[in-house]
Tab-separated table of C-alpha atoms in Angstrom:
chain	number	residue	atom	x	y	z
A	1	UNK	CA	-21.749	28.433	-1.921
A	2	UNK	CA	-22.479	26.698	-5.141
A	3	UNK	CA	-23.045	23.327	-5.685
A	4	UNK	CA	-20.021	20.880	-5.625
A	5	UNK	CA	-19.880	17.426	-7.483
A	6	UNK	CA	-17.289	15.209	-5.517
A	7	UNK	CA	-16.761	12.839	-8.338
A	8	UNK	CA	-15.526	15.518	-10.527
A	9	UNK	CA	-13.199	17.377	-8.043
A	10	UNK	CA	-9.593	18.031	-9.207
A	11	UNK	CA	-7.031	17.786	-6.452
A	12	UNK	CA	-6.764	21.314	-4.666
A	13	UNK	CA	-3.108	22.729	-5.012
A	14	UNK	CA	-0.819	22.319	-1.978
A	15	UNK	CA	1.500	25.516	-2.438
A	16	UNK	CA	0.755	28.848	-3.536
A	17	UNK	CA	1.839	30.364	-6.965
A	18	UNK	CA	5.476	30.468	-7.649
A	19	UNK	CA	6.512	34.165	-7.539
A	20	UNK	CA	9.959	33.451	-8.860
A	21	UNK	CA	11.901	35.159	-6.038
A	22	UNK	CA	15.574	34.826	-4.960
A	23	UNK	CA	16.028	33.407	-1.235
A	24	UNK	CA	17.954	36.690	-0.431
A	25	UNK	CA	14.847	39.007	-1.320
A	26	UNK	CA	12.572	36.979	0.738
A	27	UNK	CA	12.299	39.608	3.470
A	28	UNK	CA	11.374	42.257	0.878
A	29	UNK	CA	8.200	40.503	0.091
A	30	UNK	CA	4.901	40.488	1.969
A	31	UNK	CA	3.591	37.191	3.570
A	32	UNK	CA	1.995	34.928	1.007
A	33	UNK	CA	-1.679	34.786	1.224
A	34	UNK	CA	-3.176	31.474	2.115
A	35	UNK	CA	-3.660	28.858	-0.368
A	36	UNK	CA	-7.090	27.714	-1.318
A	37	UNK	CA	-6.892	24.755	0.446
A	38	UNK	CA	-5.717	26.380	3.778
A	39	UNK	CA	-8.853	28.619	3.147
A	40	UNK	CA	-11.096	25.501	3.088
A	41	UNK	CA	-9.572	23.848	5.885
A	42	UNK	CA	-9.943	26.635	8.200
A	43	UNK	CA	-13.550	27.459	7.076
A	44	UNK	CA	-15.681	25.610	10.051
A	45	UNK	CA	-18.792	23.943	8.490
A	46	UNK	CA	-21.685	22.125	9.906
A	47	UNK	CA	-23.320	19.162	8.224
A	48	UNK	CA	-26.989	19.526	8.853
A	49	UNK	CA	-28.590	17.023	6.518
A	50	UNK	CA	-27.834	14.216	4.550
A	51	UNK	CA	-30.026	13.249	1.826
A	52	UNK	CA	-30.341	9.922	-0.154
A	53	UNK	CA	-32.265	10.194	-3.185
A	54	UNK	CA	-33.294	7.369	-5.604
A	55	UNK	CA	-34.194	4.562	-2.727
A	56	UNK	CA	-36.723	1.949	-3.783
A	57	UNK	CA	-36.330	-1.226	-1.738
A	58	UNK	CA	-33.554	-0.342	0.239
A	59	UNK	CA	-33.569	0.142	3.896
A	60	UNK	CA	-32.794	3.236	5.469
A	61	UNK	CA	-31.210	1.635	8.534
A	62	UNK	CA	-28.747	0.011	6.508
A	63	UNK	CA	-27.281	3.331	4.720
A	64	UNK	CA	-27.280	5.315	8.184
A	65	UNK	CA	-24.161	3.239	9.255
A	66	UNK	CA	-22.370	3.902	5.847
A	67	UNK	CA	-23.020	7.609	5.954
A	68	UNK	CA	-22.598	8.599	9.411
A	69	UNK	CA	-18.948	9.833	9.459
A	70	UNK	CA	-20.149	12.437	7.161
A	71	UNK	CA	-21.757	14.345	9.935
A	72	UNK	CA	-18.322	14.461	11.767
A	73	UNK	CA	-16.703	16.612	9.273
A	74	UNK	CA	-15.589	20.095	10.342
A	75	UNK	CA	-14.569	21.887	7.358
A	76	UNK	CA	-15.294	21.705	3.538
A	77	UNK	CA	-12.077	19.375	2.897
A	78	UNK	CA	-13.053	17.112	5.320
A	79	UNK	CA	-16.689	16.953	4.174
A	80	UNK	CA	-15.626	16.004	0.862
A	81	UNK	CA	-13.208	13.546	2.147
A	82	UNK	CA	-15.971	11.808	4.111
A	83	UNK	CA	-18.230	11.867	1.533
A	84	UNK	CA	-15.958	10.310	-1.026
A	85	UNK	CA	-15.300	7.623	1.545
A	86	UNK	CA	-19.039	7.008	1.970
A	87	UNK	CA	-19.614	6.812	-1.612
A	88	UNK	CA	-17.149	3.992	-1.832
A	89	UNK	CA	-18.959	2.301	1.367
A	90	UNK	CA	-22.224	2.391	-0.663
A	91	UNK	CA	-20.836	1.120	-3.685
A	92	UNK	CA	-19.210	-1.637	-1.893
A	93	UNK	CA	-22.605	-2.856	-0.741
A	94	UNK	CA	-23.139	-4.245	-4.138
A	95	UNK	CA	-26.726	-2.888	-4.140
A	96	UNK	CA	-26.350	0.213	-6.076
A	97	UNK	CA	-25.461	0.551	-9.846
A	98	UNK	CA	-24.580	4.459	-9.752
A	99	UNK	CA	-23.774	6.938	-6.542
A	100	UNK	CA	-23.090	10.365	-7.054
A	101	UNK	CA	-22.675	13.201	-4.365
A	102	UNK	CA	-23.885	16.784	-4.299
A	103	UNK	CA	-22.584	19.060	-1.539
A	104	UNK	CA	-24.550	22.324	-1.125
A	105	UNK	CA	-25.293	25.302	1.170
A	106	UNK	CA	-28.322	23.990	3.761
A	107	UNK	CA	-31.676	25.410	3.001
A	108	UNK	CA	-34.780	26.108	5.147
A	109	UNK	CA	-35.738	27.907	8.369
A	110	UNK	CA	-33.299	26.349	10.510
A	111	UNK	CA	-30.460	26.623	8.076
A	112	UNK	CA	-27.187	27.926	9.469
A	113	UNK	CA	-24.624	30.496	7.760
A	114	UNK	CA	-22.073	27.753	7.761
A	115	UNK	CA	-24.609	24.948	7.328
A	116	UNK	CA	-24.225	22.064	4.493
A	117	UNK	CA	-26.521	19.659	3.136
A	118	UNK	CA	-24.879	16.578	1.363
A	119	UNK	CA	-26.880	14.340	-1.109
A	120	UNK	CA	-26.355	11.193	-2.337
A	121	UNK	CA	-28.117	10.350	-5.620
A	122	UNK	CA	-28.207	6.644	-6.017
A	123	UNK	CA	-29.575	4.101	-8.612
A	124	UNK	CA	-30.520	0.726	-7.422
A	125	UNK	CA	-29.486	-2.480	-9.307
A	126	UNK	CA	-32.402	-4.383	-10.882
A	127	UNK	CA	-34.063	-7.034	-8.719
A	128	UNK	CA	-32.757	-9.631	-11.078
A	129	UNK	CA	-29.538	-9.549	-12.721
A	130	UNK	CA	-27.724	-12.072	-15.122
A	131	UNK	CA	-23.947	-12.607	-16.071
A	132	UNK	CA	-21.629	-14.160	-18.163
A	133	UNK	CA	-18.181	-14.455	-17.968
A	134	UNK	CA	-14.949	-16.481	-18.356
A	135	UNK	CA	-12.968	-17.626	-15.589
A	136	UNK	CA	-9.118	-18.974	-15.069
A	137	UNK	CA	-8.191	-21.435	-12.407
A	138	UNK	CA	-5.375	-23.349	-11.662
A	139	UNK	CA	-4.247	-24.299	-15.481
A	140	UNK	CA	-7.908	-24.596	-16.503
A	141	UNK	CA	-10.464	-22.317	-17.834
A	142	UNK	CA	-14.456	-22.261	-17.476
A	143	UNK	CA	-17.527	-20.816	-18.751
A	144	UNK	CA	-19.667	-19.052	-15.820
A	145	UNK	CA	-23.396	-18.080	-15.945
A	146	UNK	CA	-24.990	-16.567	-13.077
A	147	UNK	CA	-28.332	-15.229	-12.052
A	148	UNK	CA	-28.237	-12.735	-8.906
A	149	UNK	CA	-31.009	-11.355	-7.022
A	150	UNK	CA	-29.096	-8.175	-4.920
A	151	UNK	CA	-30.756	-6.574	-2.093
A	152	UNK	CA	-33.411	-9.398	-1.960
A	153	UNK	CA	-34.711	-8.166	1.393
A	154	UNK	CA	-33.490	-4.277	1.405
A	155	UNK	CA	-30.437	-4.661	3.771
A	156	UNK	CA	-27.464	-5.966	1.200
A	157	UNK	CA	-28.553	-9.342	1.110
A	158	UNK	CA	-27.844	-11.570	-1.985
A	159	UNK	CA	-29.131	-14.597	-3.544
A	160	UNK	CA	-26.730	-16.210	-6.391
A	161	UNK	CA	-27.354	-19.243	-8.583
A	162	UNK	CA	-24.165	-19.989	-10.739
A	163	UNK	CA	-23.285	-22.543	-13.260
A	164	UNK	CA	-19.778	-23.123	-14.275
A	165	UNK	CA	-18.548	-25.526	-17.418
A	166	UNK	CA	-15.021	-26.074	-17.477
A	167	UNK	CA	-12.372	-28.223	-19.048
A	168	UNK	CA	-11.912	-30.493	-15.930
A	169	UNK	CA	-14.654	-29.292	-13.698
A	170	UNK	CA	-18.761	-28.598	-14.006
A	171	UNK	CA	-20.454	-27.272	-11.121
A	172	UNK	CA	-23.447	-25.685	-9.848
A	173	UNK	CA	-24.462	-23.885	-6.739
A	174	UNK	CA	-26.995	-21.640	-4.705
A	175	UNK	CA	-25.657	-19.155	-2.240
A	176	UNK	CA	-27.264	-16.711	-0.096
A	177	UNK	CA	-25.253	-13.938	1.388
A	178	UNK	CA	-26.113	-11.769	4.502
A	179	UNK	CA	-23.660	-8.831	5.907
A	180	UNK	CA	-24.119	-7.615	9.458
A	181	UNK	CA	-25.404	-3.758	9.565
A	182	UNK	CA	-22.856	-1.281	9.628
A	183	UNK	CA	-19.944	-3.934	9.436
A	184	UNK	CA	-19.941	-5.090	5.908
A	185	UNK	CA	-16.713	-7.128	6.372
A	186	UNK	CA	-18.610	-9.431	8.963
A	187	UNK	CA	-21.055	-11.609	6.854
A	188	UNK	CA	-22.647	-15.004	6.814
A	189	UNK	CA	-22.884	-17.157	3.627
A	190	UNK	CA	-24.816	-20.336	3.046
A	191	UNK	CA	-23.882	-22.525	-0.121
A	192	UNK	CA	-25.688	-25.595	-1.819
A	193	UNK	CA	-23.697	-26.844	-4.363
A	194	UNK	CA	-22.696	-29.717	-6.708
A	195	UNK	CA	-19.467	-30.359	-8.271
A	196	UNK	CA	-17.826	-32.738	-10.668
A	197	UNK	CA	-14.138	-32.547	-11.573
A	198	UNK	CA	-11.879	-34.913	-13.363
A	199	UNK	CA	-8.306	-35.407	-12.135
A	200	UNK	CA	-6.323	-37.157	-15.064
A	201	UNK	CA	-3.382	-37.399	-13.179
A	202	UNK	CA	-4.908	-39.840	-10.598
A	203	UNK	CA	-7.323	-41.403	-13.133
A	204	UNK	CA	-9.975	-40.511	-10.722
A	205	UNK	CA	-13.129	-38.684	-11.146
A	206	UNK	CA	-15.064	-36.988	-8.286
A	207	UNK	CA	-18.504	-35.641	-7.756
A	208	UNK	CA	-19.135	-33.572	-4.402
A	209	UNK	CA	-22.927	-32.718	-3.317
A	210	UNK	CA	-22.796	-30.363	-0.252
A	211	UNK	CA	-23.943	-27.448	1.997
A	212	UNK	CA	-21.433	-24.954	3.466
A	213	UNK	CA	-21.907	-22.062	5.831
A	214	UNK	CA	-19.084	-19.537	6.549
A	215	UNK	CA	-19.000	-16.695	8.962
A	216	UNK	CA	-16.222	-14.026	7.973
A	217	UNK	CA	-15.009	-11.096	10.242
A	218	UNK	CA	-12.233	-8.982	10.495
A	219	UNK	CA	-10.037	-8.475	13.552
A	220	UNK	CA	-7.568	-5.630	13.676
A	221	UNK	CA	-5.326	-6.270	10.742
A	222	UNK	CA	-6.437	-10.069	10.221
A	223	UNK	CA	-9.633	-11.363	8.471
A	224	UNK	CA	-10.965	-14.469	9.672
A	225	UNK	CA	-13.430	-17.183	8.124
A	226	UNK	CA	-15.226	-19.956	10.403
A	227	UNK	CA	-16.522	-22.826	8.016
A	228	UNK	CA	-18.890	-25.948	8.712
A	229	UNK	CA	-18.981	-28.093	5.607
A	230	UNK	CA	-21.026	-31.275	5.154
A	231	UNK	CA	-20.324	-32.938	1.594
A	232	UNK	CA	-21.441	-36.480	0.403
A	233	UNK	CA	-18.597	-37.373	-2.102
A	234	UNK	CA	-18.738	-39.982	-4.807
A	235	UNK	CA	-15.121	-41.371	-6.315
A	236	UNK	CA	-14.807	-43.330	-9.374
A	237	UNK	CA	-12.429	-44.398	-11.786
A	238	UNK	CA	-11.681	-41.966	-14.801
A	239	UNK	CA	-10.027	-44.576	-16.876
A	240	UNK	CA	-10.355	-48.560	-17.181
A	241	UNK	CA	-6.443	-48.442	-16.647
A	242	UNK	CA	-6.937	-46.841	-13.345
A	243	UNK	CA	-4.680	-48.516	-10.526
A	244	UNK	CA	-5.886	-50.675	-7.847
A	245	UNK	CA	-4.971	-48.245	-5.396
A	246	UNK	CA	-7.408	-45.818	-6.983
A	247	UNK	CA	-10.273	-48.254	-7.503
A	248	UNK	CA	-9.892	-48.986	-3.752
A	249	UNK	CA	-10.686	-45.617	-2.975
A	250	UNK	CA	-13.862	-45.577	-5.190
A	251	UNK	CA	-17.170	-45.517	-3.824
A	252	UNK	CA	-19.171	-42.925	-1.422
A	253	UNK	CA	-18.063	-41.211	1.627
A	254	UNK	CA	-19.445	-38.461	3.867
A	255	UNK	CA	-17.449	-35.652	5.109
A	256	UNK	CA	-18.578	-33.167	8.003
A	257	UNK	CA	-15.776	-30.869	8.914
A	258	UNK	CA	-15.152	-27.502	10.889
A	259	UNK	CA	-12.544	-25.301	9.538
A	260	UNK	CA	-10.908	-21.681	10.300
A	261	UNK	CA	-8.800	-19.618	8.008
A	262	UNK	CA	-6.744	-16.321	9.108
A	263	UNK	CA	-5.432	-13.902	6.487
A	264	UNK	CA	-3.017	-11.044	6.560
A	265	UNK	CA	-2.579	-9.443	3.363
A	266	UNK	CA	-0.552	-6.041	2.689
A	267	UNK	CA	0.245	-6.562	-1.004
A	268	UNK	CA	-0.967	-3.949	-3.359
A	269	UNK	CA	-2.086	-6.769	-5.623
A	270	UNK	CA	-3.207	-10.475	-5.282
A	271	UNK	CA	-1.976	-11.541	-8.986
A	272	UNK	CA	1.290	-9.963	-9.640
A	273	UNK	CA	2.130	-7.808	-6.217
A	274	UNK	CA	5.031	-5.195	-6.107
A	275	UNK	CA	5.161	-4.972	-2.384
A	276	UNK	CA	3.783	-6.178	0.667
A	277	UNK	CA	3.343	-9.672	2.502
A	278	UNK	CA	0.648	-12.327	2.666
A	279	UNK	CA	0.256	-14.601	5.563
A	280	UNK	CA	-2.402	-17.409	5.296
A	281	UNK	CA	-3.065	-20.301	7.660
A	282	UNK	CA	-5.909	-22.968	7.559
A	283	UNK	CA	-7.084	-25.671	10.024
A	284	UNK	CA	-9.758	-28.272	9.005
A	285	UNK	CA	-10.960	-30.913	11.528
A	286	UNK	CA	-13.296	-33.433	10.149
A	287	UNK	CA	-15.192	-36.373	11.760
A	288	UNK	CA	-16.377	-34.655	15.283
A	289	UNK	CA	-19.594	-33.503	13.793
A	290	UNK	CA	-20.464	-36.667	11.808
A	291	UNK	CA	-19.259	-38.255	8.672
A	292	UNK	CA	-16.815	-41.319	7.930
A	293	UNK	CA	-13.994	-39.008	7.054
A	294	UNK	CA	-11.607	-38.030	10.386
A	295	UNK	CA	-8.683	-36.092	10.121
A	296	UNK	CA	-6.820	-32.729	11.404
A	297	UNK	CA	-5.406	-30.573	8.433
A	298	UNK	CA	-3.134	-27.882	8.622
A	299	UNK	CA	-1.527	-25.817	5.846
A	300	UNK	CA	-0.021	-22.356	5.461
A	301	UNK	CA	1.348	-19.631	2.764
A	302	UNK	CA	3.641	-16.967	3.201
A	303	UNK	CA	4.518	-14.270	0.662
A	304	UNK	CA	7.138	-11.426	0.642
A	305	UNK	CA	7.660	-8.817	-1.995
A	306	UNK	CA	9.862	-6.153	-2.217
A	307	UNK	CA	10.520	-3.457	-4.728
A	308	UNK	CA	14.035	-3.240	-5.983
A	309	UNK	CA	15.979	-0.983	-8.637
A	310	UNK	CA	14.802	-0.419	-12.205
A	311	UNK	CA	11.251	-1.323	-11.355
A	312	UNK	CA	12.248	-4.970	-10.644
A	313	UNK	CA	10.630	-7.049	-7.636
A	314	UNK	CA	12.040	-9.623	-5.616
A	315	UNK	CA	9.087	-12.118	-4.455
A	316	UNK	CA	9.690	-15.073	-1.950
A	317	UNK	CA	7.097	-17.517	-1.481
A	318	UNK	CA	6.780	-20.650	1.263
A	319	UNK	CA	3.824	-23.115	1.309
A	320	UNK	CA	3.462	-26.145	3.670
A	321	UNK	CA	0.904	-28.588	5.084
A	322	UNK	CA	0.260	-31.802	6.864
A	323	UNK	CA	-2.759	-34.100	7.439
A	324	UNK	CA	-2.886	-36.262	10.305
A	325	UNK	CA	-5.609	-39.060	10.315
A	326	UNK	CA	-7.640	-39.559	13.301
A	327	UNK	CA	-8.070	-43.304	13.828
A	328	UNK	CA	-6.795	-46.300	12.076
A	329	UNK	CA	-8.759	-45.269	8.576
A	330	UNK	CA	-5.937	-43.317	6.489
A	331	UNK	CA	-6.887	-39.921	4.650
A	332	UNK	CA	-8.707	-40.076	1.698
A	333	UNK	CA	-7.223	-39.324	-1.849
A	334	UNK	CA	-9.699	-36.844	-2.081
A	335	UNK	CA	-8.143	-34.878	0.950
A	336	UNK	CA	-4.381	-35.309	0.538
A	337	UNK	CA	-1.949	-32.613	-0.777
A	338	UNK	CA	-0.628	-32.489	-4.295
A	339	UNK	CA	2.450	-30.607	-5.922
A	340	UNK	CA	3.905	-30.029	-9.228
A	341	UNK	CA	2.754	-28.201	-12.360
A	342	UNK	CA	3.248	-24.589	-13.557
A	343	UNK	CA	1.492	-23.163	-10.587
A	344	UNK	CA	3.948	-24.671	-8.097
A	345	UNK	CA	6.880	-26.574	-8.915
A	346	UNK	CA	7.539	-25.544	-12.334
A	347	UNK	CA	9.091	-27.881	-14.472
A	348	UNK	CA	7.148	-30.768	-13.414
A	349	UNK	CA	3.779	-32.016	-14.859
A	350	UNK	CA	0.426	-31.289	-13.306
A	351	UNK	CA	0.405	-32.955	-9.545
A	352	UNK	CA	2.902	-35.273	-10.504
A	353	UNK	CA	5.335	-35.251	-7.703
A	354	UNK	CA	5.130	-38.107	-4.738
A	355	UNK	CA	3.561	-41.258	-3.971
A	356	UNK	CA	1.938	-43.024	-7.041
A	357	UNK	CA	0.905	-46.375	-7.921
A	358	UNK	CA	0.748	-47.758	-11.656
A	359	UNK	CA	1.154	-44.125	-12.942
A	360	UNK	CA	-1.490	-42.772	-11.072
A	361	UNK	CA	-0.622	-40.025	-8.345
A	362	UNK	CA	-1.922	-40.692	-4.961
A	363	UNK	CA	-1.001	-37.375	-3.151
A	364	UNK	CA	0.702	-37.156	0.077
A	365	UNK	CA	0.036	-36.557	3.946
A	366	UNK	CA	2.689	-33.781	4.024
A	367	UNK	CA	4.385	-31.221	2.097
A	368	UNK	CA	6.592	-28.210	1.571
A	369	UNK	CA	7.300	-25.968	-1.551
A	370	UNK	CA	9.296	-22.618	-1.883
A	371	UNK	CA	9.894	-20.048	-4.468
A	372	UNK	CA	12.134	-17.352	-5.081
A	373	UNK	CA	11.196	-14.640	-7.938
A	374	UNK	CA	12.710	-11.738	-9.936
A	375	UNK	CA	10.226	-10.125	-11.948
A	376	UNK	CA	11.678	-7.133	-14.036
A	377	UNK	CA	10.102	-4.834	-17.010
A	378	UNK	CA	10.534	-6.005	-20.696
A	379	UNK	CA	13.652	-5.528	-22.130
A	380	UNK	CA	13.793	-1.910	-23.709
A	381	UNK	CA	10.126	-1.230	-22.021
A	382	UNK	CA	7.854	-1.641	-25.297
A	383	UNK	CA	4.664	-0.241	-24.779
A	384	UNK	CA	5.496	1.511	-21.450
A	385	UNK	CA	2.512	3.178	-19.942
A	386	UNK	CA	0.275	1.129	-21.882
A	387	UNK	CA	-0.280	-2.567	-22.932
A	388	UNK	CA	3.545	-3.270	-22.247
A	389	UNK	CA	2.884	-2.715	-18.438
A	390	UNK	CA	0.846	-5.926	-18.337
A	391	UNK	CA	3.937	-8.002	-19.157
A	392	UNK	CA	6.741	-8.930	-17.085
A	393	UNK	CA	10.211	-10.890	-17.426
A	394	UNK	CA	10.441	-13.548	-14.781
A	395	UNK	CA	13.406	-15.334	-13.452
A	396	UNK	CA	12.298	-18.344	-10.775
A	397	UNK	CA	14.046	-20.782	-8.363
A	398	UNK	CA	11.444	-23.402	-7.067
A	399	UNK	CA	11.622	-26.407	-4.737
A	400	UNK	CA	9.724	-28.629	-2.566
A	401	UNK	CA	8.457	-32.315	-1.710
A	402	UNK	CA	5.592	-34.270	-0.881
A	403	UNK	CA	5.452	-37.577	0.891
A	404	UNK	CA	3.753	-40.124	3.297
A	405	UNK	CA	4.554	-40.213	6.962
A	406	UNK	CA	5.137	-42.900	9.214
A	407	UNK	CA	3.284	-41.722	12.415
A	408	UNK	CA	5.356	-44.161	14.880
A	409	UNK	CA	8.525	-42.405	13.967
A	410	UNK	CA	7.948	-39.047	15.733
A	411	UNK	CA	8.133	-35.380	14.572
A	412	UNK	CA	11.899	-35.382	13.741
A	413	UNK	CA	11.474	-38.369	11.457
A	414	UNK	CA	8.832	-36.554	9.724
A	415	UNK	CA	11.089	-33.383	8.969
A	416	UNK	CA	13.877	-35.930	7.668
A	417	UNK	CA	11.555	-37.336	5.273
A	418	UNK	CA	10.300	-34.308	4.086
A	419	UNK	CA	14.109	-33.185	3.444
A	420	UNK	CA	14.875	-36.323	1.404
A	421	UNK	CA	14.711	-36.404	-2.192
A	422	UNK	CA	13.939	-32.569	-2.787
A	423	UNK	CA	12.568	-31.715	-6.240
A	424	UNK	CA	13.878	-28.411	-7.474
A	425	UNK	CA	13.836	-26.146	-10.838
A	426	UNK	CA	14.967	-23.082	-12.348
A	427	UNK	CA	14.256	-20.953	-15.511
A	428	UNK	CA	13.046	-17.885	-16.857
A	429	UNK	CA	10.005	-16.551	-18.868
A	430	UNK	CA	7.227	-13.964	-19.257
A	431	UNK	CA	4.255	-13.198	-17.302
A	432	UNK	CA	1.016	-11.673	-18.302
A	433	UNK	CA	-1.205	-10.194	-15.675
A	434	UNK	CA	-4.976	-10.197	-16.954
A	435	UNK	CA	-6.478	-7.384	-14.593
A	436	UNK	CA	-6.781	-8.638	-11.117
A	437	UNK	CA	-8.458	-11.947	-11.987
A	438	UNK	CA	-5.534	-14.058	-13.051
A	439	UNK	CA	-2.296	-14.318	-14.819
A	440	UNK	CA	-0.764	-16.481	-17.570
A	441	UNK	CA	2.925	-17.681	-17.557
A	442	UNK	CA	5.119	-19.041	-20.431
A	443	UNK	CA	8.439	-20.273	-19.031
A	444	UNK	CA	11.376	-22.186	-20.017
A	445	UNK	CA	12.011	-24.782	-17.173
A	446	UNK	CA	15.043	-26.930	-16.133
A	447	UNK	CA	13.650	-29.459	-13.696
A	448	UNK	CA	16.268	-31.068	-11.197
A	449	UNK	CA	16.159	-33.564	-8.433
A	450	UNK	CA	13.729	-35.845	-10.450
A	451	UNK	CA	12.877	-38.976	-8.795
A	452	UNK	CA	11.627	-42.520	-10.230
A	453	UNK	CA	8.207	-41.778	-10.922
A	454	UNK	CA	8.150	-38.274	-11.389
A	455	UNK	CA	6.792	-36.335	-14.754
A	456	UNK	CA	8.702	-33.682	-15.867
A	457	UNK	CA	8.231	-30.958	-18.332
A	458	UNK	CA	11.563	-30.184	-19.575
A	459	UNK	CA	11.547	-26.907	-21.499
A	460	UNK	CA	8.518	-24.585	-22.294
A	461	UNK	CA	5.439	-24.803	-19.797
A	462	UNK	CA	2.616	-22.809	-20.001
A	463	UNK	CA	0.535	-22.064	-16.736
A	464	UNK	CA	-2.843	-19.749	-16.118
A	465	UNK	CA	-4.213	-19.321	-12.791
A	466	UNK	CA	-4.740	-17.286	-9.635
A	467	UNK	CA	-2.101	-18.794	-7.311
A	468	UNK	CA	1.185	-19.222	-7.985
A	469	UNK	CA	4.247	-20.437	-5.923
């Protein structure tokens, strides 16, 4: 048997040649010979050896888990499939620049007539790599410089230093990533960081210095993250005109919190999905492991996407959350929820809904927001099959509310307060997908349900980010 390069395989035919026969003449023709795929599927083989060429500092016990399924293959088609899956697993480790697969007949004194040897030819990443790129956040951009030490101890560990300079935020951090052998989705990450951000809607400047440790693991179809974070926060006024309420929040505080997040994501894309659903729920408990911030915080996100006729997509989203202070001290302005802007309730200025003091928005203790969207192709489909497919026409309806709660009134009063003074908006626009990284929106918005103190953006509004309502 000759050598097969799995990366260059063409799909094998699923049916035999077309003989051009009329159905009435079928009994006059001899049985059609087996197709190529059937022959290969019916030919039993045994994978005798798996070689990995090109290893330097990588430990072999790490790779044994990733290629083990190749030995279970029973025919040539199965060998190709499992070898391709093993190649994808090796690339996912983030330690190889290139992985190629070669399947050949077994050689040696103990070679069987139907024996195969599978060889993975790998090229390791350099010990030190650097990167420079731009990143789009929620309506802000940043330049990111990074230095990475991949596979530092030979078992897919990674040490990364990253510096980010943005329009509203500057940060740098050092992180260490360690996966579990044979279970890359189970991993531990430790981060040391400093982040300085400006929040003009609140006339607030915040500097965080902290350490975070998180453990990621899958359970069935769900992904979970357990996290502990300790952060020293310094709040200050961004302008001399800052309100007294913001000045009162200024100063130093220490937060120590435990959090858990669960995610179920069946969408085909996180940026502009055409089908699938997302469910995300997060809980955070602060104060019981130290610090002077004490609260219980819950928030969730639901998104459903369904493909309709003419390549259009109907999407529905629902967000919500509540923060409950523990003790007599109210929640900090840095921990509250914010709502409004081109990434949430369109037609309103960035985070300009809800409680405010002298023009500074203070956030709220509870919120909800919902969105209904219809995405369609551009009229007349210009650039179809190429650049034009990155654009979508967008029709939307958004609604939501954000407020503080009176905890002596009970749950029914909370729901009633969230149902009062609902802000909503509708409009249409153009959406541009930037790969699987971010998306841009240019919308014409008509805000409704505007309350005293809200800032609106009546007309054209631009948005950029990775998470949209």
